[in-house]
Short mmCIF file of C-alpha atoms and ligand atoms in Angstrom, two decimals:
data_model
loop_
_atom_site.label_atom_id
_atom_site.label_comp_id
_atom_site.label_asym_id
_atom_site.label_seq_id
_atom_site.Cartn_x
_atom_site.Cartn_y
_atom_site.Cartn_z
CA MET A 7 190.52 -139.36 -12.28
CA ILE A 8 190.74 -142.80 -13.88
CA GLY A 9 188.44 -141.50 -16.57
CA ILE A 10 190.87 -138.73 -17.46
CA PHE A 11 193.84 -141.05 -17.34
CA SER A 12 192.24 -143.70 -19.52
CA GLY A 13 191.27 -140.90 -21.88
CA ILE A 14 194.90 -140.00 -22.26
CA LEU A 15 195.96 -143.61 -22.55
CA ILE A 16 193.30 -144.42 -25.09
CA THR A 17 194.36 -141.55 -27.34
CA THR A 18 197.98 -142.54 -26.98
CA PHE A 19 197.43 -146.22 -27.54
CA ILE A 20 194.61 -146.21 -30.05
CA PRO A 21 196.46 -148.34 -32.63
CA ASP A 22 197.09 -151.01 -29.97
CA LEU A 23 193.53 -150.90 -28.69
CA LEU A 24 192.14 -151.34 -32.16
CA LEU A 25 194.17 -154.48 -32.50
CA LYS A 26 193.55 -156.06 -29.12
CA LYS A 27 190.38 -154.50 -27.75
CA LYS A 28 188.92 -156.11 -24.61
CA SER A 29 191.85 -158.02 -23.19
CA SER A 30 194.12 -155.00 -23.43
CA ILE A 31 191.67 -152.78 -21.57
CA LYS A 32 192.13 -154.95 -18.53
CA GLN A 33 195.87 -154.71 -18.96
CA TYR A 34 195.70 -150.93 -19.01
CA ASP A 35 193.64 -150.99 -15.84
CA ASP A 36 196.52 -152.81 -14.19
CA ILE A 37 198.93 -150.15 -15.35
CA LEU A 38 196.60 -147.49 -14.05
CA ASP A 39 196.36 -149.15 -10.65
CA ARG A 40 200.09 -149.23 -10.40
CA LYS A 41 200.48 -145.65 -11.50
CA ASN A 42 197.86 -144.24 -9.20
CA VAL A 43 199.48 -145.58 -6.07
CA TYR A 44 202.66 -143.58 -6.00
CA GLU A 45 205.00 -145.41 -3.70
CA PHE A 46 206.99 -143.13 -1.51
CA ALA A 47 210.70 -143.47 -1.80
CA GLU A 48 212.30 -145.93 0.54
CA TYR A 49 215.00 -144.25 2.55
CA SER A 50 218.39 -145.66 3.42
CA GLN A 51 220.38 -145.30 6.57
CA TRP A 52 222.81 -142.50 5.81
CA PRO A 53 226.07 -141.90 7.67
CA PRO A 54 225.27 -139.54 10.56
CA PHE A 55 225.30 -135.77 10.07
CA LEU A 56 228.13 -134.22 12.08
CA THR A 57 229.12 -130.57 12.10
CA ASP A 58 232.87 -130.98 11.55
CA SER A 59 234.27 -131.04 8.03
CA THR A 60 235.20 -134.38 6.46
CA PHE A 61 238.48 -132.91 5.18
CA ASP A 62 241.37 -130.91 6.65
CA LEU A 63 240.21 -127.32 6.36
CA ASN A 64 243.63 -125.87 7.21
CA LEU A 65 245.33 -127.93 4.53
CA TRP A 66 242.68 -126.86 2.03
CA ARG A 67 243.28 -123.20 2.86
CA LYS A 68 247.03 -123.66 2.75
CA HIS A 69 247.27 -125.40 -0.61
CA CYS A 70 244.08 -124.75 -2.54
CA TRP A 71 241.69 -121.94 -1.71
CA THR A 72 242.79 -118.32 -2.16
CA ASN A 73 239.75 -117.08 -0.22
CA GLN A 74 238.23 -115.52 -3.26
CA VAL A 75 235.21 -113.33 -2.76
CA SER A 76 233.64 -114.92 -5.81
CA LEU A 77 232.59 -118.53 -6.37
CA PRO A 78 234.61 -120.70 -8.77
CA THR A 79 232.18 -120.22 -11.60
CA GLN A 80 234.75 -119.70 -14.36
CA ASP A 81 238.22 -121.08 -15.01
CA PRO A 82 239.31 -122.89 -11.78
CA ASP A 83 242.81 -121.48 -12.19
CA LEU A 84 241.41 -118.09 -11.31
CA TYR A 85 240.13 -119.27 -7.94
CA TYR A 86 242.59 -121.82 -6.64
CA LYS A 87 246.23 -121.43 -5.60
CA ARG A 88 248.98 -122.00 -8.08
CA ASN A 89 249.92 -125.69 -8.21
CA TYR A 90 246.69 -126.73 -6.49
CA THR A 91 246.46 -129.74 -8.79
CA ALA A 92 249.57 -131.16 -7.11
CA PHE A 93 247.70 -131.67 -3.82
CA SER A 94 245.25 -134.48 -3.28
CA ILE A 95 243.29 -132.41 -0.71
CA CYS A 96 242.45 -129.91 -3.45
CA LYS A 97 241.35 -132.61 -5.82
CA ASP A 98 239.25 -134.31 -3.14
CA VAL A 99 237.41 -131.18 -2.06
CA ILE A 100 236.85 -129.93 -5.62
CA HIS A 101 235.45 -133.38 -6.30
CA ILE A 102 232.92 -132.95 -3.47
CA ILE A 103 231.99 -129.49 -4.82
CA ASP A 104 231.48 -130.84 -8.33
CA SER A 105 229.51 -133.81 -7.05
CA ILE A 106 226.65 -131.48 -6.04
CA TYR A 107 227.00 -128.14 -7.82
CA ASN A 108 227.42 -126.87 -11.34
CA MET A 109 228.65 -123.29 -11.52
CA LYS A 110 229.29 -121.06 -14.44
CA THR A 111 229.70 -117.44 -15.40
CA THR A 112 228.31 -115.85 -18.50
CA ILE A 113 228.65 -112.29 -19.74
CA ALA A 114 225.60 -110.29 -20.75
CA LYS A 115 226.54 -107.37 -22.98
CA VAL A 116 224.55 -104.16 -22.75
CA GLU A 117 224.54 -100.99 -24.84
CA TYR A 118 223.11 -97.70 -23.63
CA PRO A 119 222.14 -94.73 -25.81
CA GLU A 120 224.02 -91.60 -24.68
CA THR A 121 221.28 -90.00 -22.54
CA PHE A 122 220.59 -93.26 -20.76
CA ALA A 123 224.33 -93.87 -20.37
CA GLN A 124 224.56 -90.60 -18.44
CA LYS A 125 221.87 -91.81 -16.07
CA ILE A 126 223.66 -95.13 -15.56
CA ARG A 127 226.97 -93.35 -14.93
CA LYS A 128 225.24 -91.26 -12.26
CA ILE A 129 223.92 -94.39 -10.53
CA PHE A 130 227.53 -95.54 -10.24
CA ASN A 131 228.77 -92.10 -9.11
CA ASP A 132 230.83 -91.76 -12.30
CA ASP A 133 232.95 -94.77 -11.32
CA ASN A 134 234.43 -95.91 -14.63
CA THR A 135 235.20 -99.45 -13.49
CA LEU A 136 231.61 -100.00 -12.46
CA TYR A 137 230.33 -98.46 -15.66
CA ALA A 138 232.55 -100.78 -17.68
CA LYS A 139 231.06 -103.69 -15.71
CA ALA A 140 227.59 -102.48 -16.57
CA LEU A 141 228.43 -102.83 -20.26
CA GLU A 142 229.59 -106.42 -19.77
CA GLN A 143 227.67 -107.84 -16.85
CA GLU A 144 228.94 -110.96 -15.15
CA LEU A 145 226.20 -113.42 -14.29
CA HIS A 146 227.13 -116.22 -11.93
CA PHE A 147 224.91 -119.27 -12.09
CA VAL A 148 224.85 -121.98 -9.44
CA ILE A 149 222.66 -125.09 -9.63
CA ASN A 150 222.38 -127.95 -7.18
CA LYS A 151 222.27 -131.10 -9.33
CA TYR A 152 220.24 -133.00 -6.73
CA SER A 153 217.69 -130.50 -5.44
CA PHE A 154 217.70 -128.29 -8.55
CA GLU A 155 217.89 -125.17 -6.42
CA HIS A 156 219.14 -122.64 -8.95
CA THR A 157 220.42 -119.12 -8.34
CA VAL A 158 221.79 -116.38 -10.56
CA TYR A 159 224.01 -113.73 -8.96
CA ASN A 160 224.46 -110.35 -10.54
CA PRO A 161 226.21 -108.07 -8.03
CA LEU A 162 225.63 -105.11 -10.32
CA ARG A 163 221.86 -105.56 -10.26
CA GLY A 164 221.95 -104.89 -6.53
CA ARG A 165 222.95 -101.33 -7.35
CA ARG A 166 219.93 -100.49 -9.42
CA PRO A 167 217.84 -97.76 -7.84
CA ILE A 168 214.75 -98.86 -5.94
CA GLN A 169 212.10 -96.42 -4.78
CA PRO A 170 212.23 -96.13 -0.98
CA PRO A 171 208.89 -96.82 0.74
CA GLU A 172 206.78 -93.77 1.61
CA LEU A 173 206.57 -94.77 5.25
CA SER A 174 209.84 -95.41 7.11
CA PHE A 175 210.07 -98.75 8.92
CA GLU A 176 210.20 -96.98 12.32
CA VAL A 177 206.94 -95.13 11.71
CA TYR A 178 205.33 -98.24 10.24
CA LEU A 179 206.33 -100.43 13.19
CA ASN A 180 205.17 -97.89 15.79
CA GLN A 181 201.83 -97.37 14.10
CA THR A 182 201.25 -101.07 13.48
CA MET A 183 202.10 -102.18 17.02
CA GLU A 184 199.92 -99.49 18.52
CA LYS A 185 196.99 -100.16 16.25
CA THR A 186 197.01 -103.96 16.53
CA SER A 187 197.81 -104.40 20.23
CA LYS A 188 194.50 -102.84 21.29
CA SER A 189 192.33 -105.55 19.80
CA CYS A 190 194.69 -108.51 19.43
CA ASP A 191 193.02 -111.93 19.52
CA LEU A 192 196.30 -113.60 20.40
CA CYS A 193 196.95 -111.28 23.36
CA ASN A 194 193.42 -112.11 24.48
CA TYR A 195 193.96 -115.82 23.78
CA GLN A 196 191.81 -117.26 26.58
CA ASN A 197 188.66 -115.90 25.00
CA MET A 198 189.63 -115.41 21.39
CA THR A 199 191.55 -118.50 20.26
CA ALA A 200 190.58 -122.13 19.60
CA ILE A 201 191.90 -125.18 21.46
CA ASP A 202 192.80 -128.57 19.99
CA SER A 203 192.06 -132.00 21.47
CA LEU A 204 195.28 -131.91 23.50
CA GLY A 205 194.11 -128.80 25.33
CA ARG A 206 195.92 -125.53 25.87
CA MET A 207 199.63 -125.64 26.70
CA GLU A 208 201.34 -122.84 28.58
CA ASN A 209 204.63 -121.97 30.20
CA GLN A 210 206.02 -118.76 31.66
CA TYR A 211 206.39 -116.75 28.45
CA ALA A 212 204.41 -118.69 25.87
CA TYR A 213 201.15 -120.49 25.18
CA SER A 214 199.45 -122.51 22.49
CA ALA A 215 196.27 -122.07 20.52
CA ALA A 216 194.74 -124.23 17.85
CA ASN A 217 194.47 -122.65 14.46
CA ALA A 218 190.82 -121.87 13.76
CA PHE A 219 191.40 -122.76 10.09
CA LYS A 220 193.88 -125.58 9.81
CA PHE A 221 196.26 -126.56 7.03
CA ASP A 222 197.03 -129.93 8.54
CA GLN A 223 195.41 -132.57 10.71
CA TRP A 224 197.84 -131.85 13.56
CA HIS A 225 198.37 -128.12 13.46
CA SER A 226 198.81 -125.78 16.40
CA MET A 227 200.20 -122.31 17.04
CA PHE A 228 202.69 -121.17 19.66
CA MET A 229 202.96 -117.58 20.79
CA PRO A 230 205.00 -115.49 23.19
CA ARG A 231 202.95 -113.31 25.50
CA GLN A 232 204.82 -110.40 23.93
CA HIS A 233 202.82 -108.70 21.18
CA ASP A 234 205.70 -106.76 19.60
CA ILE A 235 208.05 -109.04 17.67
CA THR A 236 210.82 -106.42 17.69
CA LYS A 237 210.92 -106.67 21.50
CA LEU A 238 211.06 -110.47 21.64
CA THR A 239 213.54 -111.70 24.26
CA PHE A 240 215.56 -114.90 24.16
CA LYS A 241 213.56 -116.33 27.08
CA GLU A 242 210.32 -115.73 25.19
CA MET A 243 211.61 -117.36 22.02
CA LYS A 244 212.94 -120.31 24.00
CA ASP A 245 209.58 -120.83 25.70
CA VAL A 246 207.78 -120.78 22.33
CA PHE A 247 210.06 -123.44 20.86
CA THR A 248 210.06 -125.54 24.04
CA LEU A 249 206.29 -125.60 24.14
CA ALA A 250 206.06 -126.58 20.47
CA TRP A 251 208.53 -129.38 21.13
CA LYS A 252 206.35 -130.68 23.99
CA TRP A 253 203.33 -130.56 21.71
CA PHE A 254 205.15 -132.61 19.03
CA GLN A 255 205.89 -135.29 21.64
CA ALA A 256 202.29 -135.31 22.88
CA VAL A 257 200.83 -135.58 19.38
CA HIS A 258 203.27 -138.29 18.36
CA LYS A 259 202.39 -140.27 21.47
CA GLN A 260 198.71 -140.08 20.61
CA SER A 261 199.23 -140.72 16.91
CA PRO A 262 202.56 -142.51 16.29
CA SER A 263 202.17 -142.36 12.51
CA HIS A 264 202.59 -138.58 12.70
CA ARG A 265 206.35 -138.31 12.70
CA PHE A 266 207.46 -135.29 10.68
CA PRO A 267 207.72 -132.09 12.76
CA THR A 268 207.66 -128.70 11.08
CA MET A 269 207.63 -125.19 12.48
CA LEU A 270 206.80 -122.25 10.26
CA TRP A 271 207.29 -118.69 11.34
CA ASP A 272 206.43 -115.63 9.29
CA SER A 273 207.01 -112.16 10.63
CA LEU A 274 204.60 -109.26 10.06
CA PRO A 275 202.14 -108.83 7.18
CA HIS A 276 204.86 -108.20 4.61
CA GLY A 277 206.29 -111.59 5.61
CA GLY A 278 202.91 -113.27 5.07
CA ALA A 279 201.79 -113.36 8.70
CA SER A 280 198.05 -112.85 9.06
CA GLN A 281 198.45 -111.66 12.65
CA VAL A 282 200.96 -109.08 13.82
CA HIS A 283 201.32 -110.88 17.16
CA PRO A 284 204.32 -113.23 16.74
CA HIS A 285 203.18 -116.83 16.28
CA VAL A 286 204.82 -120.06 15.16
CA HIS A 287 202.78 -122.66 13.27
CA ALA A 288 203.69 -126.19 14.31
CA THR A 289 202.51 -129.26 12.40
CA LEU A 290 203.18 -132.96 12.58
CA HIS A 291 202.67 -134.67 9.25
CA SER A 292 202.43 -138.38 8.51
CA ASP A 293 204.24 -140.42 5.83
CA HIS A 294 206.74 -137.72 4.84
CA TYR A 295 207.69 -134.06 5.25
CA TYR A 296 206.02 -131.24 3.39
CA GLY A 297 206.94 -131.35 -0.29
CA GLN A 298 209.58 -128.65 -0.30
CA PHE A 299 211.61 -130.29 2.43
CA GLU A 300 210.84 -133.82 1.27
CA SER A 301 212.41 -132.91 -2.07
CA ILE A 302 215.59 -131.95 -0.20
CA ARG A 303 215.38 -135.16 1.83
CA PHE A 304 215.03 -137.17 -1.33
CA ALA A 305 217.92 -135.29 -2.95
CA SER A 306 219.88 -136.50 0.02
CA GLU A 307 218.76 -140.10 -0.60
CA ARG A 308 219.78 -139.94 -4.25
CA TYR A 309 223.15 -138.50 -3.27
CA TYR A 310 223.63 -141.34 -0.82
CA ARG A 311 222.72 -143.93 -3.45
CA ASP A 312 225.17 -142.41 -5.94
CA HIS A 313 227.95 -143.07 -3.42
CA GLU A 314 226.53 -146.19 -1.85
CA ASN A 315 229.04 -148.55 -3.35
CA ALA A 316 232.00 -146.65 -1.99
CA LYS A 317 233.83 -148.09 0.99
CA LYS A 318 232.03 -147.62 4.30
CA HIS A 319 233.98 -144.49 5.35
CA HIS A 320 233.46 -142.93 1.93
CA GLN A 321 229.69 -143.14 2.07
CA LYS A 322 228.05 -139.80 2.00
CA ASN A 323 225.71 -137.72 4.07
CA TYR A 324 224.35 -135.09 1.68
CA PHE A 325 223.86 -132.44 4.35
CA ARG A 326 227.41 -132.93 5.52
CA ALA A 327 228.66 -132.63 1.93
CA ILE A 328 226.72 -129.36 1.54
CA GLN A 329 228.31 -128.20 4.79
CA ASP A 330 231.79 -129.31 3.58
CA ILE A 331 231.39 -127.26 0.42
CA HIS A 332 230.30 -124.14 2.26
CA MET A 333 233.17 -124.58 4.72
CA ALA A 334 235.57 -124.81 1.79
CA PHE A 335 234.21 -121.53 0.41
CA ASN A 336 234.45 -119.92 3.85
CA LEU A 337 230.70 -119.41 4.12
CA THR A 338 230.07 -121.07 7.48
CA VAL A 339 230.35 -120.26 11.14
CA SER A 340 230.31 -123.21 13.51
CA PHE A 341 229.40 -123.58 17.13
CA ASN A 342 230.10 -127.06 18.41
CA GLY A 343 227.24 -129.11 16.89
CA ILE A 344 225.68 -126.18 15.01
CA THR A 345 226.65 -124.77 11.60
CA VAL A 346 225.33 -121.50 10.19
CA LEU A 347 225.79 -121.12 6.44
CA VAL A 348 225.06 -118.72 3.62
CA PRO A 349 223.87 -121.06 0.84
CA ILE A 350 225.45 -120.69 -2.59
CA THR A 351 221.99 -121.35 -3.96
CA SER A 352 220.47 -118.52 -1.91
CA ARG A 353 216.87 -117.57 -2.56
CA LYS A 354 217.38 -113.96 -1.50
CA GLU A 355 220.09 -111.76 -0.08
CA TYR A 356 220.62 -112.82 3.57
CA ASP A 357 219.09 -116.26 3.12
CA ILE A 358 220.58 -118.26 6.01
CA ILE A 359 220.53 -122.00 6.75
CA VAL A 360 221.37 -123.56 10.11
CA LEU A 361 222.19 -127.26 10.35
CA ALA A 362 222.53 -128.84 13.76
CA GLU A 363 223.02 -132.17 15.44
CA ASN A 364 220.66 -131.38 18.34
CA PHE A 365 217.63 -129.26 19.01
CA ASP A 366 218.55 -127.59 22.28
CA GLU A 367 218.94 -124.26 24.04
CA ARG A 368 222.20 -123.46 22.22
CA PHE A 369 220.49 -123.96 18.90
CA ILE A 370 217.66 -121.62 19.91
CA LYS A 371 220.32 -119.07 20.97
CA VAL A 372 221.78 -119.15 17.45
CA ILE A 373 218.34 -118.65 15.91
CA TYR A 374 217.72 -115.78 18.30
CA GLN A 375 220.97 -114.09 17.26
CA ILE A 376 220.06 -114.44 13.59
CA VAL A 377 216.66 -112.82 14.15
CA GLN A 378 218.33 -110.02 16.13
CA GLY A 379 220.76 -109.57 13.24
CA TYR A 380 217.83 -109.26 10.86
CA PHE A 381 216.19 -106.64 13.09
CA ASN A 382 219.12 -104.61 14.37
CA LYS A 383 221.70 -104.86 11.60
CA LEU A 384 219.61 -105.23 8.46
CA LYS A 385 216.48 -103.40 9.66
CA GLN A 386 214.73 -106.39 8.12
CA TYR A 387 211.61 -106.97 10.19
CA SER A 388 209.60 -109.21 7.91
CA PHE A 389 210.83 -112.69 7.20
CA SER A 390 209.70 -116.24 6.52
CA SER A 391 211.40 -119.11 8.27
CA CYS A 392 211.08 -122.84 8.75
CA LEU A 393 212.40 -125.37 11.21
CA TYR A 394 212.37 -129.03 10.24
CA LEU A 395 213.19 -131.42 13.06
CA PRO A 396 214.32 -135.01 12.42
CA PRO A 397 211.55 -137.63 12.13
CA LEU A 398 210.24 -138.66 15.53
CA SER A 399 210.95 -142.09 17.04
CA PRO A 400 214.29 -142.59 15.31
CA ASN A 401 214.91 -145.65 17.49
CA GLN A 402 212.43 -147.59 15.47
CA ASP A 403 213.41 -146.14 12.13
CA ASP A 404 216.42 -143.98 11.49
CA SER A 405 216.43 -144.18 7.73
CA GLY A 406 216.25 -140.86 5.92
CA LEU A 407 217.31 -139.10 9.10
CA THR A 408 217.70 -135.39 8.40
CA PRO A 409 219.62 -132.99 10.65
CA ILE A 410 217.92 -130.12 12.46
CA TYR A 411 217.29 -127.78 9.53
CA TYR A 412 216.43 -124.11 9.93
CA ARG A 413 216.15 -121.60 7.13
CA ILE A 414 215.25 -117.92 7.21
CA ILE A 415 214.63 -115.62 4.26
CA PRO A 416 213.96 -111.86 4.38
CA ARG A 417 210.62 -110.73 2.97
CA GLY A 418 211.40 -107.15 2.04
CA GLN A 419 210.89 -103.76 3.66
CA VAL A 420 207.97 -103.95 6.15
CA SER A 421 206.23 -100.81 4.91
CA SER A 422 206.95 -101.25 1.21
CA LEU A 423 204.19 -101.63 -1.35
CA LEU A 424 206.60 -103.47 -3.61
CA SER A 425 206.41 -107.24 -3.34
CA GLU A 426 209.78 -108.89 -2.92
CA VAL A 427 208.71 -112.06 -4.76
CA SER A 428 208.13 -112.32 -8.47
CA SER A 429 207.99 -114.89 -11.23
CA LEU A 430 211.71 -115.36 -10.59
CA ASP A 431 211.29 -116.69 -7.05
CA LEU A 432 207.97 -118.41 -7.56
CA LEU A 433 208.34 -119.92 -10.99
CA SER A 434 211.90 -119.97 -12.28
CA ILE A 435 215.27 -119.11 -10.76
CA TYR A 436 216.38 -117.31 -7.60
CA ASN A 437 218.01 -113.97 -8.27
CA VAL A 438 220.46 -112.66 -5.69
CA ASN A 439 222.45 -109.51 -6.17
CA LYS A 440 225.20 -109.83 -3.61
CA LEU A 441 227.75 -112.61 -3.71
CA PRO A 442 227.61 -115.15 -0.87
CA ALA A 443 231.00 -114.06 0.49
CA ALA A 444 229.83 -110.44 0.77
CA LEU A 445 226.67 -111.58 2.59
CA PHE A 446 228.67 -113.85 4.85
CA ALA A 447 231.08 -111.04 5.80
CA GLU A 448 228.09 -109.11 7.20
CA ILE A 449 226.39 -112.02 8.90
CA ILE A 450 229.49 -113.23 10.72
CA THR A 451 229.44 -110.05 12.86
CA TRP A 452 226.06 -110.96 14.39
CA PHE A 453 227.22 -113.84 16.52
CA GLN A 454 228.58 -114.03 19.99
CA LYS A 455 230.22 -117.17 21.23
CA ILE A 456 227.71 -119.56 22.73
ZN1 LIG B 521 198.96 -109.54 20.57
ZN1 LIG B 522 200.03 -117.29 10.67
#
């Protein structure tokens, strides 16, 4: 590694080297030493994450927000109430929005030759308004200036025809469950799964197994006894999460430097699960979270530092600011201590984030309702989801303390041959073809009071 690095440095600094030779080589070694040890960011103590808004939501709705379906991506006068500039609440909240997000709309013009135009008109059922929109397509861009999550919304693109899968999801699910349940290693866990040094953990509806091929030093799996994910009950899901939580505590006790709990849950092969039997991967990492979440955690640190010099009560918790903004746009539903939100930088249609103050039974109930919504309302049986719990042993160190963070993203039609990810998702920008408000209007119907 050093060889490669010095190679680069030598080419870059050849004129200097020619002048100084030996002594400078030592100097460069020093630079290399410093560069190779990448110090992890120091984290500050942020104000706590709480699930109520930091501003008066009623006042905001009364004086500022017209409850637009769209996001304020163009001229603010189109989105806010007349005279909104006269109210400090409007200014304050818009300031919070602008402190994290940039939003803009651009128009992409399209021309269709006559025969193709006929086809397009047909797609829109000869609706002239929609056809006019197809000629001048509105693209709404949203970027988070701290995490660089970046999404483009084109509601019209959602209407383009997509070939339905040959096999319906019902037939696929029936066939798959029948085929896989007969010889399922996870159903037959006592004989067919590995065990880690902490031994097997079990409760009424769930059990653990070590992963035979690990992706982390502390890595275990937690399964319900139920093979068919579509039949998963709340009790089963609760037992899976409870057992994983116990395992985190046990691992942390044995190895206190492992502090960063993660649960990953993919559903069905189209969601990236290698086994049809539902299973949650739990890992406890040392030093920091996995990169994708650590980058969000560090975005939060930078946001805090940008507001650090404000008076004590104006200091910022990034996650709470994100929540504030989504509350302002009417994209959240809250249950005392738990907030469900449709992110304005969604990765896919029906991307959902849950932020919570505590990891408890009520939280698991909310997650359960979301998964039921995916299954029963959306007929969306494959998904990928993550649950990041706050760092363990916060008594000793509560800097960089993240809230309970859950995120779930649909992974496309279970029986479809078409992949739902592309160079957009993996390598560039997220593309979502329904506006957050339209998605939220559907999701809000999934929840019962808890
Ligand atoms: Zn099974
Ligand atoms: Zn797996």
